Short mmCIF file of N, CA and C in Angstrom, two decimals:
data_model
loop_
_atom_site.label_atom_id
_atom_site.label_comp_id
_atom_site.label_asym_id
_atom_site.label_seq_id
_atom_site.Cartn_x
_atom_site.Cartn_y
_atom_site.Cartn_z
N GLN O 98 13.34 21.75 4.99
CA GLN O 98 13.52 21.11 4.33
C GLN O 98 14.40 22.06 3.49
N VAL O 99 15.10 21.29 2.40
CA VAL O 99 15.86 21.67 1.39
C VAL O 99 15.46 20.44 0.17
N GLN O 100 14.57 20.89 -1.48
CA GLN O 100 14.56 19.59 -2.26
C GLN O 100 15.42 20.07 -3.31
N LEU O 101 15.70 19.27 -4.27
CA LEU O 101 16.49 19.64 -5.39
C LEU O 101 15.73 18.48 -6.42
N VAL O 102 15.24 19.42 -7.64
CA VAL O 102 14.25 18.55 -8.23
C VAL O 102 14.89 18.84 -9.48
N GLU O 103 15.42 17.87 -10.52
CA GLU O 103 15.64 18.09 -11.97
C GLU O 103 14.54 17.70 -12.76
N SER O 104 14.62 18.21 -13.83
CA SER O 104 13.75 17.77 -15.20
C SER O 104 14.85 17.88 -16.11
N GLY O 105 14.09 17.85 -17.46
CA GLY O 105 14.52 17.97 -18.81
C GLY O 105 14.89 16.55 -19.51
N GLY O 106 15.07 15.74 -18.71
CA GLY O 106 15.92 14.39 -19.00
C GLY O 106 14.95 13.84 -20.08
N GLY O 107 15.42 12.48 -21.03
CA GLY O 107 14.33 12.01 -22.11
C GLY O 107 14.98 11.69 -22.93
N LEU O 108 14.58 11.19 -24.29
CA LEU O 108 15.16 10.15 -25.33
C LEU O 108 15.49 11.24 -26.41
N VAL O 109 17.01 10.88 -26.47
CA VAL O 109 17.25 11.82 -27.85
C VAL O 109 18.42 11.21 -28.86
N GLN O 110 18.35 11.52 -30.43
CA GLN O 110 19.39 11.02 -31.03
C GLN O 110 20.37 11.61 -30.86
N ALA O 111 21.36 10.45 -31.53
CA ALA O 111 23.07 11.21 -31.22
C ALA O 111 23.35 12.35 -32.21
N GLY O 112 23.94 13.36 -31.46
CA GLY O 112 24.38 14.31 -32.44
C GLY O 112 23.18 15.38 -31.78
N GLY O 113 21.83 15.14 -31.02
CA GLY O 113 21.09 16.07 -30.36
C GLY O 113 21.63 16.58 -29.34
N SER O 114 20.18 17.33 -28.84
CA SER O 114 20.64 18.34 -27.54
C SER O 114 19.21 18.26 -26.92
N LEU O 115 19.61 18.16 -25.50
CA LEU O 115 18.81 18.07 -24.46
C LEU O 115 19.08 19.66 -23.37
N ARG O 116 18.23 19.92 -22.39
CA ARG O 116 18.81 21.08 -21.45
C ARG O 116 17.88 20.68 -20.42
N LEU O 117 19.13 20.56 -19.27
CA LEU O 117 18.39 19.97 -17.91
C LEU O 117 18.03 21.06 -16.91
N SER O 118 17.27 21.36 -15.85
CA SER O 118 17.04 21.68 -15.29
C SER O 118 17.35 21.42 -13.79
N CYS O 119 17.69 22.11 -12.97
CA CYS O 119 17.46 21.49 -11.07
C CYS O 119 17.52 22.59 -10.60
N ALA O 120 16.06 22.53 -9.74
CA ALA O 120 15.80 23.96 -8.75
C ALA O 120 15.44 23.63 -7.62
N ALA O 121 16.14 24.09 -6.63
CA ALA O 121 15.90 24.13 -5.19
C ALA O 121 15.16 24.97 -5.07
N SER O 122 14.26 24.36 -3.96
CA SER O 122 13.33 24.76 -2.85
C SER O 122 13.45 24.47 -1.52
N GLY O 123 13.00 25.39 -0.25
CA GLY O 123 12.94 25.11 0.74
C GLY O 123 13.26 26.03 1.73
N SER O 124 13.92 26.04 2.76
CA SER O 124 14.68 26.85 3.24
C SER O 124 16.02 27.27 3.08
N ILE O 125 16.33 28.26 2.26
CA ILE O 125 17.34 28.32 1.46
C ILE O 125 17.88 29.71 1.89
N PHE O 126 19.36 29.95 2.64
CA PHE O 126 19.80 31.19 3.16
C PHE O 126 20.80 31.48 1.33
N ARG O 127 21.55 30.57 1.39
CA ARG O 127 22.56 30.54 0.40
C ARG O 127 22.73 29.56 -0.17
N ILE O 128 23.11 29.35 -1.67
CA ILE O 128 23.18 28.15 -2.55
C ILE O 128 24.92 28.51 -3.11
N ASP O 129 25.97 27.89 -2.62
CA ASP O 129 27.11 27.54 -2.65
C ASP O 129 27.35 26.81 -4.21
N ALA O 130 28.37 26.12 -4.14
CA ALA O 130 28.44 25.32 -5.46
C ALA O 130 27.49 24.28 -5.97
N MET O 131 27.27 24.48 -6.83
CA MET O 131 26.20 23.85 -7.68
C MET O 131 27.17 22.38 -8.96
N ALA O 132 26.62 21.64 -8.90
CA ALA O 132 27.31 20.47 -9.90
C ALA O 132 26.38 19.73 -10.21
N TRP O 133 26.44 18.68 -11.54
CA TRP O 133 25.95 17.78 -12.50
C TRP O 133 26.73 16.66 -11.92
N TYR O 134 26.30 15.33 -11.67
CA TYR O 134 26.78 14.06 -11.85
C TYR O 134 26.09 13.07 -12.60
N ARG O 135 26.71 12.20 -12.98
CA ARG O 135 26.05 11.08 -14.09
C ARG O 135 26.25 9.86 -13.84
N GLN O 136 25.88 8.47 -13.74
CA GLN O 136 25.71 7.41 -13.64
C GLN O 136 25.06 6.65 -14.36
N ALA O 137 25.84 5.93 -15.21
CA ALA O 137 25.72 5.00 -16.16
C ALA O 137 25.29 3.65 -15.61
N PRO O 138 24.24 2.44 -16.40
CA PRO O 138 24.33 1.28 -15.89
C PRO O 138 25.89 0.63 -15.70
N GLY O 139 25.98 0.44 -14.13
CA GLY O 139 27.23 -0.26 -14.15
C GLY O 139 28.15 0.25 -13.67
N ASN O 140 27.96 1.51 -13.88
CA ASN O 140 29.30 2.25 -13.47
C ASN O 140 28.96 3.43 -12.05
N GLU O 141 30.32 3.84 -11.82
CA GLU O 141 29.83 4.66 -10.58
C GLU O 141 29.13 6.33 -10.89
N ARG O 142 28.74 7.00 -10.00
CA ARG O 142 28.77 7.96 -10.44
C ARG O 142 29.62 9.11 -10.82
N GLU O 143 29.92 9.87 -11.42
CA GLU O 143 30.94 10.75 -11.97
C GLU O 143 30.34 12.05 -11.96
N LEU O 144 31.34 13.20 -11.80
CA LEU O 144 31.28 14.29 -11.73
C LEU O 144 31.41 14.85 -13.43
N VAL O 145 30.38 15.27 -13.67
CA VAL O 145 29.82 16.23 -14.93
C VAL O 145 30.47 17.58 -15.11
N ALA O 146 30.01 18.66 -13.95
CA ALA O 146 30.38 19.89 -14.50
C ALA O 146 29.97 20.71 -13.05
N THR O 147 30.75 21.45 -12.21
CA THR O 147 30.35 22.34 -11.69
C THR O 147 30.66 23.81 -11.89
N ILE O 148 29.57 24.57 -10.84
CA ILE O 148 30.00 26.21 -11.18
C ILE O 148 29.26 26.95 -9.88
N THR O 149 30.60 27.75 -9.34
CA THR O 149 30.44 28.42 -8.14
C THR O 149 29.29 29.28 -7.99
N HIS O 150 28.68 30.03 -6.89
CA HIS O 150 27.75 31.08 -6.44
C HIS O 150 28.19 32.22 -7.80
N SER O 151 29.63 32.48 -7.94
CA SER O 151 29.97 33.70 -9.20
C SER O 151 30.05 33.09 -10.16
N GLY O 152 30.00 31.81 -10.69
CA GLY O 152 29.73 31.40 -12.26
C GLY O 152 31.16 30.95 -12.38
N THR O 153 31.95 30.67 -11.65
CA THR O 153 33.15 30.08 -12.07
C THR O 153 32.70 28.42 -12.60
N THR O 154 33.17 27.76 -13.81
CA THR O 154 32.53 26.55 -14.20
C THR O 154 33.95 25.57 -13.97
N ASN O 155 33.48 24.49 -14.35
CA ASN O 155 34.61 23.42 -14.40
C ASN O 155 34.17 21.99 -15.14
N TYR O 156 34.59 21.07 -15.91
CA TYR O 156 33.89 20.12 -16.67
C TYR O 156 34.53 19.07 -16.59
N ALA O 157 34.38 17.76 -16.70
CA ALA O 157 34.83 16.40 -16.74
C ALA O 157 35.60 16.77 -18.36
N ASP O 158 36.81 16.33 -18.62
CA ASP O 158 36.82 15.94 -19.84
C ASP O 158 36.24 15.24 -21.22
N SER O 159 35.47 14.44 -20.96
CA SER O 159 34.68 13.70 -21.78
C SER O 159 33.53 14.98 -22.43
N VAL O 160 33.10 15.74 -21.27
CA VAL O 160 32.11 16.60 -21.94
C VAL O 160 32.07 17.92 -22.45
N LYS O 161 33.77 18.36 -22.24
CA LYS O 161 34.01 19.88 -22.36
C LYS O 161 33.95 19.99 -23.90
N GLY O 162 33.68 21.59 -24.05
CA GLY O 162 33.23 21.67 -25.61
C GLY O 162 31.86 21.25 -26.16
N ARG O 163 31.00 20.34 -25.47
CA ARG O 163 29.61 20.05 -25.91
C ARG O 163 28.61 20.39 -24.34
N PHE O 164 29.04 20.34 -23.12
CA PHE O 164 28.19 20.94 -22.28
C PHE O 164 28.34 22.01 -21.98
N THR O 165 27.31 22.89 -21.33
CA THR O 165 27.56 24.14 -20.80
C THR O 165 26.73 24.15 -19.32
N VAL O 166 27.10 24.37 -18.08
CA VAL O 166 26.47 24.61 -17.19
C VAL O 166 26.27 25.98 -16.78
N SER O 167 25.18 26.32 -16.29
CA SER O 167 25.12 27.99 -15.80
C SER O 167 23.76 27.99 -14.86
N ARG O 168 23.65 29.20 -14.25
CA ARG O 168 22.72 29.35 -12.88
C ARG O 168 22.04 30.44 -13.23
N ASP O 169 21.07 30.50 -12.22
CA ASP O 169 20.41 31.67 -11.87
C ASP O 169 19.98 31.53 -10.45
N ASN O 170 21.20 32.38 -9.85
CA ASN O 170 20.82 32.37 -8.30
C ASN O 170 19.45 33.11 -8.02
N ALA O 171 19.01 34.11 -8.65
CA ALA O 171 17.69 34.66 -8.12
C ALA O 171 16.68 33.46 -8.25
N LYS O 172 16.47 32.12 -8.98
CA LYS O 172 15.49 31.13 -9.06
C LYS O 172 16.33 29.93 -8.43
N ASN O 173 17.31 30.34 -7.96
CA ASN O 173 17.81 28.78 -7.23
C ASN O 173 17.97 27.85 -8.23
N THR O 174 18.02 28.00 -9.12
CA THR O 174 18.19 27.10 -10.34
C THR O 174 19.58 26.60 -11.13
N VAL O 175 19.96 25.46 -11.29
CA VAL O 175 21.21 25.10 -12.14
C VAL O 175 20.40 24.50 -13.26
N TYR O 176 21.33 24.53 -14.34
CA TYR O 176 21.05 24.25 -16.01
C TYR O 176 21.98 23.51 -16.32
N LEU O 177 22.04 22.78 -17.41
CA LEU O 177 23.01 21.72 -18.14
C LEU O 177 22.61 21.82 -19.36
N GLN O 178 23.12 22.48 -20.37
CA GLN O 178 23.14 22.42 -21.90
C GLN O 178 23.90 21.20 -22.29
N MET O 179 23.02 20.31 -23.01
CA MET O 179 24.21 18.95 -23.32
C MET O 179 24.04 19.16 -25.20
N ASN O 180 25.02 19.51 -25.66
CA ASN O 180 24.76 19.41 -26.98
C ASN O 180 26.17 18.31 -27.92
N SER O 181 25.72 17.99 -28.89
CA SER O 181 26.36 16.51 -29.76
C SER O 181 26.29 15.67 -28.78
N LEU O 182 25.19 15.52 -28.41
CA LEU O 182 24.94 14.11 -27.56
C LEU O 182 25.40 12.71 -27.97
N LYS O 183 26.39 12.07 -27.48
CA LYS O 183 26.82 10.70 -27.84
C LYS O 183 26.13 9.67 -27.01
N PRO O 184 25.73 8.36 -27.61
CA PRO O 184 25.51 7.39 -26.84
C PRO O 184 26.18 6.81 -25.24
N GLU O 185 27.60 7.62 -25.24
CA GLU O 185 28.07 7.06 -23.90
C GLU O 185 27.62 8.28 -23.06
N ASP O 186 26.59 9.27 -23.60
CA ASP O 186 26.13 10.46 -22.51
C ASP O 186 25.16 9.72 -22.00
N THR O 187 24.30 8.57 -22.09
CA THR O 187 23.17 7.88 -21.42
C THR O 187 23.84 7.45 -20.40
N ALA O 188 22.68 8.24 -19.44
CA ALA O 188 22.92 7.83 -17.32
C ALA O 188 21.70 8.34 -16.76
N VAL O 189 21.74 8.42 -15.70
CA VAL O 189 20.99 9.41 -14.94
C VAL O 189 21.41 10.75 -14.50
N TYR O 190 21.14 11.42 -14.64
CA TYR O 190 21.90 12.96 -14.29
C TYR O 190 21.27 13.34 -12.85
N TYR O 191 22.43 13.83 -11.99
CA TYR O 191 21.76 14.20 -10.51
C TYR O 191 22.35 15.93 -10.61
N CYS O 192 21.65 16.52 -10.01
CA CYS O 192 21.97 17.67 -9.63
C CYS O 192 22.21 17.46 -7.41
N ASN O 193 23.55 18.41 -7.79
CA ASN O 193 24.44 18.36 -6.48
C ASN O 193 24.06 19.60 -5.86
N ALA O 194 24.46 20.24 -4.49
CA ALA O 194 24.04 21.34 -4.61
C ALA O 194 24.49 21.89 -2.77
N GLU O 195 25.23 22.55 -2.68
CA GLU O 195 25.82 23.18 -0.92
C GLU O 195 25.06 24.39 -0.79
N ILE O 196 23.83 23.77 0.27
CA ILE O 196 23.34 25.02 0.81
C ILE O 196 23.09 24.97 2.18
N TYR O 197 23.23 26.93 1.74
CA TYR O 197 23.10 27.17 3.52
C TYR O 197 21.55 27.38 4.18
N SER O 198 20.97 26.83 4.79
CA SER O 198 19.59 27.25 5.54
C SER O 198 20.04 28.56 6.75
N ASN O 199 20.86 28.85 6.81
CA ASN O 199 21.26 29.90 7.80
C ASN O 199 22.69 30.18 7.37
N TRP O 200 23.32 31.35 8.05
CA TRP O 200 24.43 31.97 7.77
C TRP O 200 25.64 31.43 8.04
N TYR O 201 25.58 30.48 9.07
CA TYR O 201 26.86 29.37 9.63
C TYR O 201 26.82 27.99 9.01
N ALA O 202 25.71 27.05 8.35
CA ALA O 202 26.03 25.91 8.55
C ALA O 202 25.26 25.48 7.13
N SER O 203 25.97 24.50 6.25
CA SER O 203 25.95 24.66 5.31
C SER O 203 25.40 22.20 4.97
N MET O 204 24.61 22.34 4.23
CA MET O 204 24.47 20.90 4.00
C MET O 204 24.82 20.63 2.83
N ASN O 205 25.06 19.28 2.15
CA ASN O 205 25.09 18.75 0.66
C ASN O 205 23.80 17.94 0.52
N TYR O 206 23.28 18.59 -0.78
CA TYR O 206 21.74 18.05 -1.53
C TYR O 206 21.98 16.90 -2.74
N TRP O 207 21.34 16.37 -3.18
CA TRP O 207 21.23 15.56 -3.84
C TRP O 207 19.77 15.53 -4.84
N GLY O 208 19.51 15.41 -6.12
CA GLY O 208 18.65 15.13 -6.64
C GLY O 208 17.88 14.07 -6.39
N GLU O 209 16.97 13.67 -7.39
CA GLU O 209 16.53 12.21 -7.62
C GLU O 209 16.88 11.91 -8.83
N GLY O 210 17.76 12.60 -9.59
CA GLY O 210 17.76 12.38 -10.93
C GLY O 210 16.80 12.16 -11.70
N THR O 211 17.24 12.15 -12.99
CA THR O 211 16.88 12.49 -14.57
C THR O 211 17.27 11.83 -15.28
N LEU O 212 16.84 10.60 -16.30
CA LEU O 212 17.52 9.93 -16.83
C LEU O 212 17.60 10.60 -18.67
N VAL O 213 18.41 10.43 -19.29
CA VAL O 213 19.06 10.78 -20.54
C VAL O 213 19.22 9.69 -21.33
N THR O 214 19.01 9.37 -22.41
CA THR O 214 18.94 7.88 -22.98
C THR O 214 19.26 8.49 -24.67
N VAL O 215 20.68 8.23 -24.89
CA VAL O 215 21.09 8.76 -26.32
C VAL O 215 20.98 7.60 -27.29
N SER O 216 20.07 7.47 -28.29
CA SER O 216 20.14 6.50 -29.19
C SER O 216 21.59 6.89 -30.59
N SER O 217 21.96 5.64 -30.92
CA SER O 217 22.75 5.77 -32.18
C SER O 217 22.14 5.83 -33.39
#
């Protein structure tokens, strides 16, 4: 069984920074793409950033230049460095990963989320 566990959320003032982490554990052969999503109250879940196994990244327009996604393949961990935070970044942030438990089949996994609150 595979599990994704996020950490690093909390309360921060506008303009501040937070670093989220998401560690995958369990029966893991390989992790392909990893991503961060977020969901604000009353809104749909939206994609924030993605990173491939080789490190290619992509960002939502709303976070470009402020957020940086990275990963440590040896630790099966993905990070989200969030700078210049705005109140509109307030949301539950979810980790997502495409994980192979063997060489021929992958499954998509979600973490349980970590709350980020940005005060004005």
